CSV table of C-alpha atoms and ligand atoms in Angstrom, one decimal:
chain,number,residue,atom,x,y,z
O,244,UNK,CA,-63.3,50.4,-119.5
O,245,UNK,CA,-64.8,50.8,-122.8
O,246,UNK,CA,-63.6,49.1,-125.8
O,247,UNK,CA,-64.4,49.3,-129.3
O,248,UNK,CA,-63.2,46.0,-131.3
O,249,UNK,CA,-62.9,46.6,-135.2
O,250,UNK,CA,-62.1,44.0,-137.9
O,251,UNK,CA,-63.4,42.7,-141.1
O,252,UNK,CA,-66.3,40.1,-141.2
O,253,UNK,CA,-64.7,37.0,-139.6
O,254,UNK,CA,-62.1,38.9,-137.9
O,255,UNK,CA,-63.0,37.4,-134.7
O,256,UNK,CA,-64.7,40.3,-133.1
O,257,UNK,CA,-67.5,38.1,-131.6
O,258,UNK,CA,-65.0,35.4,-130.6
O,259,UNK,CA,-62.7,38.0,-128.7
O,260,UNK,CA,-65.7,40.1,-127.2
O,261,UNK,CA,-67.0,36.9,-125.3
O,262,UNK,CA,-63.5,36.5,-123.9
O,263,UNK,CA,-63.3,40.0,-122.9
O,264,UNK,CA,-66.9,39.8,-121.5
O,265,UNK,CA,-66.0,37.2,-119.1
O,266,UNK,CA,-62.5,38.1,-118.2
O,267,UNK,CA,-63.2,41.7,-117.6
O,268,UNK,CA,-66.9,41.4,-116.8
O,269,UNK,CA,-68.0,43.8,-119.6
O,270,UNK,CA,-71.1,44.4,-121.2
O,271,UNK,CA,-70.9,43.0,-124.8
O,272,UNK,CA,-72.8,45.1,-127.2
O,273,UNK,CA,-72.9,43.4,-130.8
O,274,UNK,CA,-74.8,45.6,-132.9
O,275,UNK,CA,-75.2,42.4,-135.3
O,276,UNK,CA,-76.5,40.6,-132.6
O,277,UNK,CA,-78.9,43.3,-131.5
O,278,UNK,CA,-80.2,43.5,-135.1
O,279,UNK,CA,-80.4,39.6,-135.3
O,280,UNK,CA,-82.6,39.7,-132.0
O,281,UNK,CA,-84.9,42.3,-133.6
O,282,UNK,CA,-85.2,40.0,-136.6
O,283,UNK,CA,-85.9,36.8,-134.5
O,284,UNK,CA,-88.7,38.9,-132.4
O,285,UNK,CA,-90.7,38.9,-135.6
O,286,UNK,CA,-91.5,42.6,-135.3
O,287,UNK,CA,-92.3,44.7,-138.5
O,288,UNK,CA,-88.8,46.7,-137.7
O,289,UNK,CA,-87.4,43.1,-137.7
O,290,UNK,CA,-88.7,42.3,-140.9
O,291,UNK,CA,-87.4,45.7,-142.4
O,292,UNK,CA,-83.8,44.8,-140.9
O,293,UNK,CA,-83.8,41.4,-142.3
O,294,UNK,CA,-84.4,42.9,-145.6
O,295,UNK,CA,-81.2,44.9,-145.3
O,296,UNK,CA,-78.6,42.8,-143.3
O,297,UNK,CA,-79.4,39.3,-145.0
O,298,UNK,CA,-78.1,41.1,-148.2
O,299,UNK,CA,-75.0,42.1,-146.5
O,300,UNK,CA,-75.8,45.9,-146.6
O,301,UNK,CA,-75.7,48.3,-143.6
O,302,UNK,CA,-78.8,49.4,-141.6
O,303,UNK,CA,-79.1,53.2,-141.4
O,304,UNK,CA,-77.1,55.1,-138.9
O,305,UNK,CA,-80.2,56.6,-137.5
O,306,UNK,CA,-81.8,53.3,-136.7
O,307,UNK,CA,-78.5,51.8,-135.3
O,308,UNK,CA,-77.9,54.6,-133.1
O,309,UNK,CA,-81.4,54.9,-131.8
O,310,UNK,CA,-81.1,51.2,-130.8
O,311,UNK,CA,-77.7,51.3,-129.3
O,312,UNK,CA,-78.2,54.5,-127.3
O,313,UNK,CA,-81.0,52.8,-125.4
O,314,UNK,CA,-78.6,49.7,-124.4
O,315,UNK,CA,-75.7,51.8,-123.5
O,316,UNK,CA,-77.8,54.2,-121.2
O,317,UNK,CA,-79.2,51.1,-119.2
O,318,UNK,CA,-75.7,49.5,-118.2
O,319,UNK,CA,-73.3,50.6,-115.6
O,320,UNK,CA,-70.8,48.2,-116.6
O,321,UNK,CA,-67.7,48.7,-118.9
O,322,UNK,CA,-68.6,48.0,-122.5
O,323,UNK,CA,-67.0,45.9,-125.4
O,324,UNK,CA,-68.8,47.3,-128.6
O,325,UNK,CA,-68.4,44.8,-131.5
O,326,UNK,CA,-69.3,46.1,-134.9
O,327,UNK,CA,-70.1,49.8,-133.9
O,328,UNK,CA,-69.1,52.1,-135.1
O,329,UNK,CA,-69.1,50.8,-138.7
O,330,UNK,CA,-69.2,54.4,-140.4
O,331,UNK,CA,-67.7,57.7,-139.6
O,332,UNK,CA,-71.0,59.1,-138.9
O,333,UNK,CA,-71.4,56.5,-136.2
O,334,UNK,CA,-68.3,57.2,-134.9
O,335,UNK,CA,-69.0,60.8,-134.4
O,336,UNK,CA,-72.2,60.1,-132.9
O,337,UNK,CA,-70.7,57.5,-130.4
O,338,UNK,CA,-68.5,60.5,-129.3
O,339,UNK,CA,-71.3,62.8,-128.5
O,340,UNK,CA,-73.3,60.1,-126.8
O,341,UNK,CA,-70.2,58.9,-124.5
O,342,UNK,CA,-69.8,62.7,-123.7
O,343,UNK,CA,-73.4,63.1,-122.7
O,344,UNK,CA,-73.3,59.7,-120.5
O,345,UNK,CA,-70.0,61.0,-119.0
O,346,UNK,CA,-68.1,57.9,-120.4
O,347,UNK,CA,-65.2,57.4,-122.2
O,348,UNK,CA,-63.8,55.1,-125.0
O,349,UNK,CA,-60.5,53.6,-123.4
O,350,UNK,CA,-59.1,51.7,-126.6
O,351,UNK,CA,-59.9,51.0,-130.1
O,352,UNK,CA,-58.6,47.6,-131.2
O,353,UNK,CA,-58.3,46.8,-134.9
O,354,UNK,CA,-58.1,42.9,-135.4
O,355,UNK,CA,-56.4,42.4,-138.6
O,356,UNK,CA,-57.1,39.3,-140.7
O,357,UNK,CA,-55.8,38.6,-144.2
O,358,UNK,CA,-58.9,38.7,-146.5
O,359,UNK,CA,-58.1,35.2,-148.1
O,360,UNK,CA,-59.0,33.8,-144.7
O,361,UNK,CA,-62.2,35.3,-144.5
O,362,UNK,CA,-64.5,33.1,-146.8
O,363,UNK,CA,-62.7,29.8,-145.2
O,364,UNK,CA,-63.5,31.0,-141.5
O,365,UNK,CA,-67.0,32.2,-142.2
O,366,UNK,CA,-68.1,29.3,-144.1
O,367,UNK,CA,-67.2,27.0,-141.1
O,368,UNK,CA,-69.1,29.2,-138.6
O,369,UNK,CA,-72.2,28.4,-136.8
O,370,UNK,CA,-74.0,30.1,-134.0
O,371,UNK,CA,-76.0,28.6,-131.3
O,372,UNK,CA,-79.7,29.7,-131.2
O,373,UNK,CA,-79.9,29.3,-127.5
O,374,UNK,CA,-76.7,30.5,-125.9
O,375,UNK,CA,-75.1,32.4,-128.6
O,376,UNK,CA,-71.8,30.7,-128.7
O,377,UNK,CA,-69.9,31.2,-131.8
O,378,UNK,CA,-68.3,28.0,-133.1
O,379,UNK,CA,-65.8,26.8,-135.7
O,380,UNK,CA,-67.3,23.6,-136.9
O,381,UNK,CA,-65.2,20.8,-138.6
O,382,UNK,CA,-68.2,18.7,-140.1
O,383,UNK,CA,-71.3,19.8,-141.6
O,384,UNK,CA,-72.9,17.3,-139.4
O,385,UNK,CA,-72.4,19.2,-136.2
O,386,UNK,CA,-76.1,20.4,-135.6
O,387,UNK,CA,-75.9,20.7,-131.9
O,388,UNK,CA,-74.3,23.3,-129.6
O,389,UNK,CA,-71.6,21.3,-127.4
O,390,UNK,CA,-72.3,23.7,-124.6
O,391,UNK,CA,-75.8,23.7,-124.1
O,392,UNK,CA,-77.2,21.7,-126.5
O,393,UNK,CA,-79.1,24.4,-128.4
O,394,UNK,CA,-79.6,24.3,-132.3
O,395,UNK,CA,-76.7,25.7,-134.6
O,396,UNK,CA,-77.6,28.0,-137.5
O,397,UNK,CA,-75.8,29.7,-140.3
O,398,UNK,CA,-76.3,33.2,-140.7
O,399,UNK,CA,-78.2,34.1,-144.0
O,400,UNK,CA,-75.4,36.7,-144.7
O,401,UNK,CA,-72.6,34.1,-144.6
O,402,UNK,CA,-72.7,33.0,-148.3
O,403,UNK,CA,-69.7,33.4,-150.0
O,404,UNK,CA,-71.4,36.0,-152.4
O,405,UNK,CA,-72.6,37.9,-149.2
O,406,UNK,CA,-69.2,37.6,-147.6
O,407,UNK,CA,-67.9,39.4,-150.5
O,408,UNK,CA,-70.4,42.0,-150.8
O,409,UNK,CA,-69.9,42.9,-146.9
O,410,UNK,CA,-66.1,43.0,-147.5
O,411,UNK,CA,-66.4,45.8,-150.1
O,412,UNK,CA,-68.7,47.6,-147.8
O,413,UNK,CA,-66.3,47.0,-145.2
O,414,UNK,CA,-63.6,48.8,-147.3
O,415,UNK,CA,-65.8,51.4,-148.3
O,416,UNK,CA,-67.7,52.6,-145.1
O,417,UNK,CA,-65.9,51.0,-142.3
O,418,UNK,CA,-62.2,51.2,-143.1
O,419,UNK,CA,-62.4,55.1,-142.8
O,420,UNK,CA,-63.2,54.5,-139.2
O,421,UNK,CA,-59.8,53.4,-138.8
O,422,UNK,CA,-58.5,56.9,-139.8
O,423,UNK,CA,-60.8,58.4,-137.6
O,424,UNK,CA,-59.4,56.9,-134.4
O,425,UNK,CA,-55.7,56.3,-135.6
O,426,UNK,CA,-54.3,59.4,-134.1
O,427,UNK,CA,-56.2,59.5,-131.0
O,428,UNK,CA,-53.8,57.8,-129.1
O,429,UNK,CA,-56.4,55.0,-128.2
O,430,UNK,CA,-55.9,52.9,-131.3
O,431,UNK,CA,-54.1,49.7,-131.5
O,432,UNK,CA,-53.5,46.8,-134.1
O,433,UNK,CA,-53.7,43.0,-133.4
O,434,UNK,CA,-52.8,40.3,-135.4
O,435,UNK,CA,-55.8,38.2,-135.9
O,436,UNK,CA,-54.4,35.3,-137.8
O,437,UNK,CA,-53.2,33.4,-134.6
O,438,UNK,CA,-55.1,31.0,-132.4
O,439,UNK,CA,-58.0,32.7,-130.6
O,440,UNK,CA,-56.0,32.3,-127.2
O,441,UNK,CA,-52.9,33.9,-128.7
O,442,UNK,CA,-55.2,36.9,-130.1
O,443,UNK,CA,-56.9,37.3,-126.7
O,444,UNK,CA,-53.3,37.4,-125.0
O,445,UNK,CA,-52.3,40.2,-127.5
O,446,UNK,CA,-55.5,42.1,-126.7
O,447,UNK,CA,-55.0,42.0,-123.0
O,448,UNK,CA,-51.5,43.0,-123.3
O,449,UNK,CA,-52.6,46.1,-125.5
O,450,UNK,CA,-55.1,47.0,-123.0
O,451,UNK,CA,-52.5,47.1,-120.3
O,452,UNK,CA,-50.5,49.9,-122.0
G,788,AP5,P1,-71.9,41.5,-137.6
G,788,AP5,O1,-72.8,40.6,-136.9
G,788,AP5,O2,-71.3,42.5,-136.9
G,788,AP5,O3,-70.9,40.8,-138.8
G,788,AP5,P2,-69.4,41.2,-139.2
G,788,AP5,O4,-68.8,42.6,-138.8
G,788,AP5,O5,-69.5,40.9,-141.0
G,788,AP5,O6,-68.5,40.4,-138.5
G,788,AP5,P3,-68.9,38.7,-138.4
G,788,AP5,O7,-69.7,38.7,-137.2
G,788,AP5,O8,-69.2,37.9,-139.5
G,788,AP5,O9,-67.3,38.1,-137.9
G,788,AP5,P4,-66.5,38.5,-136.4
G,788,AP5,O10,-65.4,39.5,-136.9
G,788,AP5,O11,-67.4,38.7,-135.3
G,788,AP5,O12,-65.9,36.8,-136.2
G,788,AP5,P5,-66.2,35.7,-135.4
G,788,AP5,O13,-65.8,35.9,-133.9
G,788,AP5,O14,-67.7,35.2,-135.5
G,788,AP5,O15,-72.9,42.3,-138.7
G,788,AP5,C1,-73.7,41.8,-139.6
G,788,AP5,C2,-74.5,42.7,-140.3
G,788,AP5,O16,-75.4,43.4,-139.4
G,788,AP5,C3,-73.8,43.8,-141.2
G,788,AP5,O17,-73.3,43.3,-142.3
G,788,AP5,C4,-74.8,44.8,-141.2
G,788,AP5,O18,-75.8,44.5,-142.2
G,788,AP5,C5,-75.5,44.9,-139.8
G,788,AP5,N1,-74.6,45.6,-138.8
G,788,AP5,C6,-74.1,45.5,-137.8
G,788,AP5,N2,-73.7,46.4,-137.2
G,788,AP5,C7,-74.2,47.4,-137.8
G,788,AP5,C8,-73.7,48.9,-137.7
G,788,AP5,N3,-73.1,49.4,-136.7
G,788,AP5,N4,-74.4,49.7,-138.5
G,788,AP5,C9,-75.0,49.4,-139.6
G,788,AP5,N5,-75.3,48.0,-139.9
G,788,AP5,C10,-74.9,47.1,-139.0
G,788,AP5,O19,-65.4,34.5,-135.9
G,788,AP5,C11,-65.8,34.0,-137.3
G,788,AP5,C12,-65.3,32.5,-137.4
G,788,AP5,O20,-63.9,32.5,-137.1
G,788,AP5,C13,-66.0,31.8,-136.3
G,788,AP5,O21,-66.2,30.5,-137.0
G,788,AP5,C14,-64.9,31.5,-135.2
G,788,AP5,O22,-65.1,30.3,-134.5
G,788,AP5,C15,-63.7,31.6,-136.1
G,788,AP5,N6,-62.5,32.3,-135.4
G,788,AP5,C16,-62.5,33.4,-134.6
G,788,AP5,N7,-61.2,33.7,-134.2
G,788,AP5,C17,-60.5,32.9,-134.8
G,788,AP5,C18,-59.0,32.6,-134.7
G,788,AP5,N8,-58.2,33.3,-134.1
G,788,AP5,N9,-58.5,31.5,-135.4
G,788,AP5,C19,-59.2,30.6,-136.1
G,788,AP5,N10,-60.6,30.9,-136.1
G,788,AP5,C20,-61.3,31.9,-135.6
G,789,MG,MG1,-69.5,39.0,-135.2
């Protein structure tokens, strides 16, 4: 099973990927997390990437694809792609890569969320530096991960202005990817404006069809 999870910033791709990873024993590939890990490593490439993604822009297709192919090649597990492909060019390269690696995309799941919900969701998001858990906090006093005690942080691209910019880029560059898959027979849409548990139930049902 190789699944693509699509959706605007804050739609719940990371939250649902974690559930899919655990339930179906998949490899979760979040291109955002891959880029943030490169930044955290302090490498020259990481510094270059930080200058791009902290402003809410997309890194180049070439850079993204080279990083991704290495990860895909090195796993035998089914994959949940989170945040990739983000442009039609990336979708075309992914098709080509999967063909070469004799793998297939099983489903493309679009999680729909009304845009008025996005800023609120993202401003309450924290991620754990240690275990990577995505959390929805109810008070700014919450500084420690309830699961592992790791430090919680706010992503630099999560300010309201950057989120607005990310939404513009989503409309311009990523929504055309929906048209790319819509007639493939693999494309499904899920209502993301429900509890995470209900969204997950709906995704599981769509995968069984
Ligand atoms: P990325 O990290 O992928 O960010 P994104 O697409 O903007 O999406 P988010 O991670 O913000 O949201 P999400 O859908 O994962 O929601 P989450 O589950 O966290 O990419 C970041 C940047 O990296 C890009 O802007 C770009 O610069 C670069 N990049 C990445 N991939 C790239 C690519 N392929 N090519 C080029 N550049 C690339 O949930 C959000 C919040 O809502 C959380 O607080 C969560 O607890 C809460 N929540 C989740 N589900 C629910 C629910 N059902 N009900 C209530 N709250 C919920
Ligand atoms: Mg995410």
